[in-house]
Short mmCIF file of C-alpha atoms in Angstrom, two decimals:
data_model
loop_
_atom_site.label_atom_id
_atom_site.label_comp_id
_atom_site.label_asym_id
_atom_site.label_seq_id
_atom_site.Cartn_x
_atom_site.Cartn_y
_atom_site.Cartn_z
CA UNK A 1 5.51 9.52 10.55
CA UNK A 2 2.13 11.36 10.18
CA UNK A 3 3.26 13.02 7.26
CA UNK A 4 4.61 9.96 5.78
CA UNK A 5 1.41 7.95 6.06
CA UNK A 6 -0.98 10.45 5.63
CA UNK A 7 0.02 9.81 1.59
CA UNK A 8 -2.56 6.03 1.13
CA UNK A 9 -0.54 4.77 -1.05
CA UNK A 10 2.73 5.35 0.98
CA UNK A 11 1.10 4.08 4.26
CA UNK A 12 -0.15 0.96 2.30
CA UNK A 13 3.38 -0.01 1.26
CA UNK A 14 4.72 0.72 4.53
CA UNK A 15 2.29 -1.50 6.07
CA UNK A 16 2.98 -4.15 3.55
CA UNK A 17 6.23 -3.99 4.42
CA UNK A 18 6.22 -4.84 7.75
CA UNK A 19 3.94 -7.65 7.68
CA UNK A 20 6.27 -9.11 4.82
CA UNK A 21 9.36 -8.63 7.03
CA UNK A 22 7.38 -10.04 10.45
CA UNK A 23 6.24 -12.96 8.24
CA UNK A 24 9.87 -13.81 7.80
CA UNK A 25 11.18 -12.55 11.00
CA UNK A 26 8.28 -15.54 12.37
CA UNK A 27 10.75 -18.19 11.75
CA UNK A 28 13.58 -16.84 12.76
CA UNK A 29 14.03 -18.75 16.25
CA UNK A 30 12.27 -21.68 15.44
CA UNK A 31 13.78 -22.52 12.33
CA UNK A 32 16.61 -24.20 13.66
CA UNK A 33 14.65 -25.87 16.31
CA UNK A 34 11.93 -27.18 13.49
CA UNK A 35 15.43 -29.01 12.17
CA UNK A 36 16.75 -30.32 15.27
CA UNK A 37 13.87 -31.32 16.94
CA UNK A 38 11.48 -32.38 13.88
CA UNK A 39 13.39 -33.37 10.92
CA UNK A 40 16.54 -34.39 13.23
CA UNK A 41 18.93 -32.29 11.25
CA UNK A 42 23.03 -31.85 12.20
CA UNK A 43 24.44 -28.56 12.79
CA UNK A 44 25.97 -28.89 9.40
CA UNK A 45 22.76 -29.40 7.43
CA UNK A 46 20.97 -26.31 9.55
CA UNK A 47 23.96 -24.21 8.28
CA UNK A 48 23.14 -25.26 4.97
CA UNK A 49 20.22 -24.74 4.90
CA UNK A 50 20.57 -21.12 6.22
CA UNK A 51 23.67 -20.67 3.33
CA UNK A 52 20.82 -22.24 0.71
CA UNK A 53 18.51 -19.37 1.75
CA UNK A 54 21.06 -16.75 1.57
CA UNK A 55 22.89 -18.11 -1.61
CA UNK A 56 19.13 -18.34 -3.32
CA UNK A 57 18.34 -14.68 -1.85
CA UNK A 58 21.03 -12.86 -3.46
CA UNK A 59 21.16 -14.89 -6.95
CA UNK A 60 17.47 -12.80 -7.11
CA UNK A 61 18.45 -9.57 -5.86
CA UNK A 62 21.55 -9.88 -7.83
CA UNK A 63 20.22 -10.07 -11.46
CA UNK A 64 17.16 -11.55 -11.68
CA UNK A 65 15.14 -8.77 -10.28
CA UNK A 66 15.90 -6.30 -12.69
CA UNK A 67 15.00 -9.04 -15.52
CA UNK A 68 11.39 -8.93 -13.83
CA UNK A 69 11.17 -5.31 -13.20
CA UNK A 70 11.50 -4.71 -17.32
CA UNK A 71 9.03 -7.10 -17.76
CA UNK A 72 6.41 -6.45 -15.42
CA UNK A 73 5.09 -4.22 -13.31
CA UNK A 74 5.55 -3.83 -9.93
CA UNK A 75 2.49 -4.59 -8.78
CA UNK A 76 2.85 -7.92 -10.29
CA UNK A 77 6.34 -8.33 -8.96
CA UNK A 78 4.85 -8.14 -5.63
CA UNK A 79 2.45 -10.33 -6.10
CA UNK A 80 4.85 -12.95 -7.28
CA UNK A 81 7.69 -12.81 -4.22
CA UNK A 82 4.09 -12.48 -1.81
CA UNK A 83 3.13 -15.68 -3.68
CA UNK A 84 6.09 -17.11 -3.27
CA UNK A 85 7.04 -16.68 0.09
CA UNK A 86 3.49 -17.86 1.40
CA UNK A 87 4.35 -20.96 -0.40
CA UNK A 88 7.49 -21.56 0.82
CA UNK A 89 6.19 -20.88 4.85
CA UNK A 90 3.15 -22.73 4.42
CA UNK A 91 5.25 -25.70 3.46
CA UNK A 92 8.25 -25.21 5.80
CA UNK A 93 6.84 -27.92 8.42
CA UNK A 94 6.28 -30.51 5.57
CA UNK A 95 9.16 -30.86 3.87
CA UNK A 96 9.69 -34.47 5.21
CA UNK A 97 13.79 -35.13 4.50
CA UNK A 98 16.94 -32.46 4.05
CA UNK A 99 15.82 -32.10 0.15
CA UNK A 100 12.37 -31.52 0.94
CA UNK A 101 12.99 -28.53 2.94
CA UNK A 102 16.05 -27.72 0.93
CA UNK A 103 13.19 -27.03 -1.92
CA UNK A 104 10.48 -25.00 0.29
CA UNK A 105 13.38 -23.17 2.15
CA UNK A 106 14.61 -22.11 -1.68
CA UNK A 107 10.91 -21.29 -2.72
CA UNK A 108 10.59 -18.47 0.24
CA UNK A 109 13.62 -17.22 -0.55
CA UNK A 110 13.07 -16.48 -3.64
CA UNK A 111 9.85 -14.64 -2.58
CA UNK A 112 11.93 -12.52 0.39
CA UNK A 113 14.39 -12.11 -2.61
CA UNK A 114 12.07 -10.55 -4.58
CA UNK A 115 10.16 -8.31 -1.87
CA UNK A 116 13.13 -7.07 0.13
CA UNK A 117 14.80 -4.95 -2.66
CA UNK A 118 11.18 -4.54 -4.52
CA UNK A 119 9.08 -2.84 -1.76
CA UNK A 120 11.59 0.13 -0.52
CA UNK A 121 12.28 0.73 -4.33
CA UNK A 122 8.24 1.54 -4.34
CA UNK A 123 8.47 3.55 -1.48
CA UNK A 124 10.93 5.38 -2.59
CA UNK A 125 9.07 5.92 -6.06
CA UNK A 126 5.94 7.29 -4.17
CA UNK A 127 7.97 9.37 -2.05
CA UNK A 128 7.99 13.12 -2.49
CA UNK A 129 11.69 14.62 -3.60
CA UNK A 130 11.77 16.43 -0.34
CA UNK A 131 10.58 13.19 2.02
CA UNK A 132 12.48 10.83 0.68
CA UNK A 133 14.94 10.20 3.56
CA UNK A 134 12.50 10.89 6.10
CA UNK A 135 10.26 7.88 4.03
CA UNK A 136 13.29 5.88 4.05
CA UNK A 137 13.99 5.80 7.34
CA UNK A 138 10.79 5.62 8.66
CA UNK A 139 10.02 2.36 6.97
CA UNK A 140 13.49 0.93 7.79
CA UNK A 141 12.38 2.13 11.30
CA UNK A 142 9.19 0.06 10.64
CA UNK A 143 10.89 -3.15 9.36
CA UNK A 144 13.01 -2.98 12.36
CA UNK A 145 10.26 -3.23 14.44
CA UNK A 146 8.94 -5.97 12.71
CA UNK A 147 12.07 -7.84 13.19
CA UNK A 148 11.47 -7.48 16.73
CA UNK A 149 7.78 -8.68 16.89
CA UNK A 150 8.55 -11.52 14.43
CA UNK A 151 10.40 -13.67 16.64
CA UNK A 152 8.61 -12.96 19.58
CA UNK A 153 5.64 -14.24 17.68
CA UNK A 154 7.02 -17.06 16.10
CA UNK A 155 8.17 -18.64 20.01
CA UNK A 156 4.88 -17.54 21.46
CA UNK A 157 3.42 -19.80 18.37
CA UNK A 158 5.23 -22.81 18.43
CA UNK A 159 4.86 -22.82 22.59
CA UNK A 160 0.89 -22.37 22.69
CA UNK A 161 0.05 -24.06 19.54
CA UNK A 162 2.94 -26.62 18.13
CA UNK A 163 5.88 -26.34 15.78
CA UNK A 164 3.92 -25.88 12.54
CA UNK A 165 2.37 -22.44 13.53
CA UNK A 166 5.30 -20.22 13.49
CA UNK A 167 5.40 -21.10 9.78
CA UNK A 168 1.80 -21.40 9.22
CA UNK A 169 1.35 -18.41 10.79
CA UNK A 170 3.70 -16.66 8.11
CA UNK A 171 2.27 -18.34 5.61
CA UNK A 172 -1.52 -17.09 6.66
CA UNK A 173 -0.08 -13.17 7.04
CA UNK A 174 1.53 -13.34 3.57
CA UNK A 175 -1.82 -14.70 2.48
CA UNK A 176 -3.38 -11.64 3.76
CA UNK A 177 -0.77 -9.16 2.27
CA UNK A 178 -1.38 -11.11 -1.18
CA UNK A 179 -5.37 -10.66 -1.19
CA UNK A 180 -4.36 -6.47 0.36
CA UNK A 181 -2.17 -6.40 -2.46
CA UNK A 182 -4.07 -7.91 -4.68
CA UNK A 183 -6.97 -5.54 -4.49
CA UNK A 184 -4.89 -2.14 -3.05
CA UNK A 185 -1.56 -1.75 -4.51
CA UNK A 186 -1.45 0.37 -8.01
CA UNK A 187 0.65 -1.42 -11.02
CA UNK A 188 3.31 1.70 -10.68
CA UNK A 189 3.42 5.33 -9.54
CA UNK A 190 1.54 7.05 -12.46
CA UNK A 191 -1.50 5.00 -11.91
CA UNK A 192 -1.64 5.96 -8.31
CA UNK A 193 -1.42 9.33 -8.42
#
């Protein structure tokens, strides 16, 4: 780990990562509740919902990715799923009807669509020949954890401050990765070395 992010660039990504993947991980107990309780969804519209952000998810990943990485760099691509995804949390609570949130739920996704495959692909890029599985797994190791403190977040959130915060909360970290990003991460590996 040490040797992994003593490399600023590496530990920077890293970093991003989690707080992308805790940012997501944030909804991922009070999600259904938000429907249930809030916008007095059915089991059947939940499920849709959750197929809607999975269906939208791997249409990116699929094909549309690799349309955006040979037309920008990854920097920007970043910046757009970060974007994205802040949107799409920030407005989670406010959707007002099943079509509403149908549209913000689709608007993260495409942002977690774009970061999930994006971000280890940069690692992976900055990682020396000889590191590379170590890197690997020490950032899946990473997003794992963040998994973990996501959801733990998300309940404390929604029981000390109301049912907006897990998602505002998101939506506030991704802001921060964004303006991080914005100002840290280098356009592609021969600029940051």
């Amino acid at each position: 780990a040490k040797q992994v992010l003593s490399n600023p660039s590496m530990g920077f990504l890293i970093v991003l990562f989690f707080f992308i993947i805790f940012s997501i991980a944030n909804i991922y107990g009070t999600f259904a509740i938000l429907g249930y309780k809030f916008y007095h969804f059915s089991d059947q519209q939940n499920g849709m919902l959750f197929g809607i952000t999975g269906l939208v998810g791997a249409t990116i990943q699929a094909g549309f990715i690799r349309t955006l990485s040979q037309k920008l760099n990854d920097k920007t691509i970043v910046l757009i799923g970060i974007f994205f995804m802040m949107i799409g949390l920030g407005f989670l609570p406010y959707g007002g009807n099943f079509t509403g949130v149908a549209f913000v739920i689709s608007i993260m996704a495409v942002g977690s669509g774009i970061l999930q495959p994006i971000i280890p692909s940069m690692i992976s890029k900055y990682a020396p020949e000889n590191q590379q599985g170590a890197t690997l797994g020490f950032s899946q190791s990473i997003s794992a954890f963040a998994r973990v403190l996501g959801p733990l977040w998300g309940g404390f959130a929604y029981d000390a401050f109301g049912y907006q915060y897990p998602f505002l909360t998101g939506a506030f970290f991704t802001m921060v990765t964004f303006v991080a990003a914005f100002f840290l991460l280098k356009p592609d590996k021969a600029e940051a070395s």
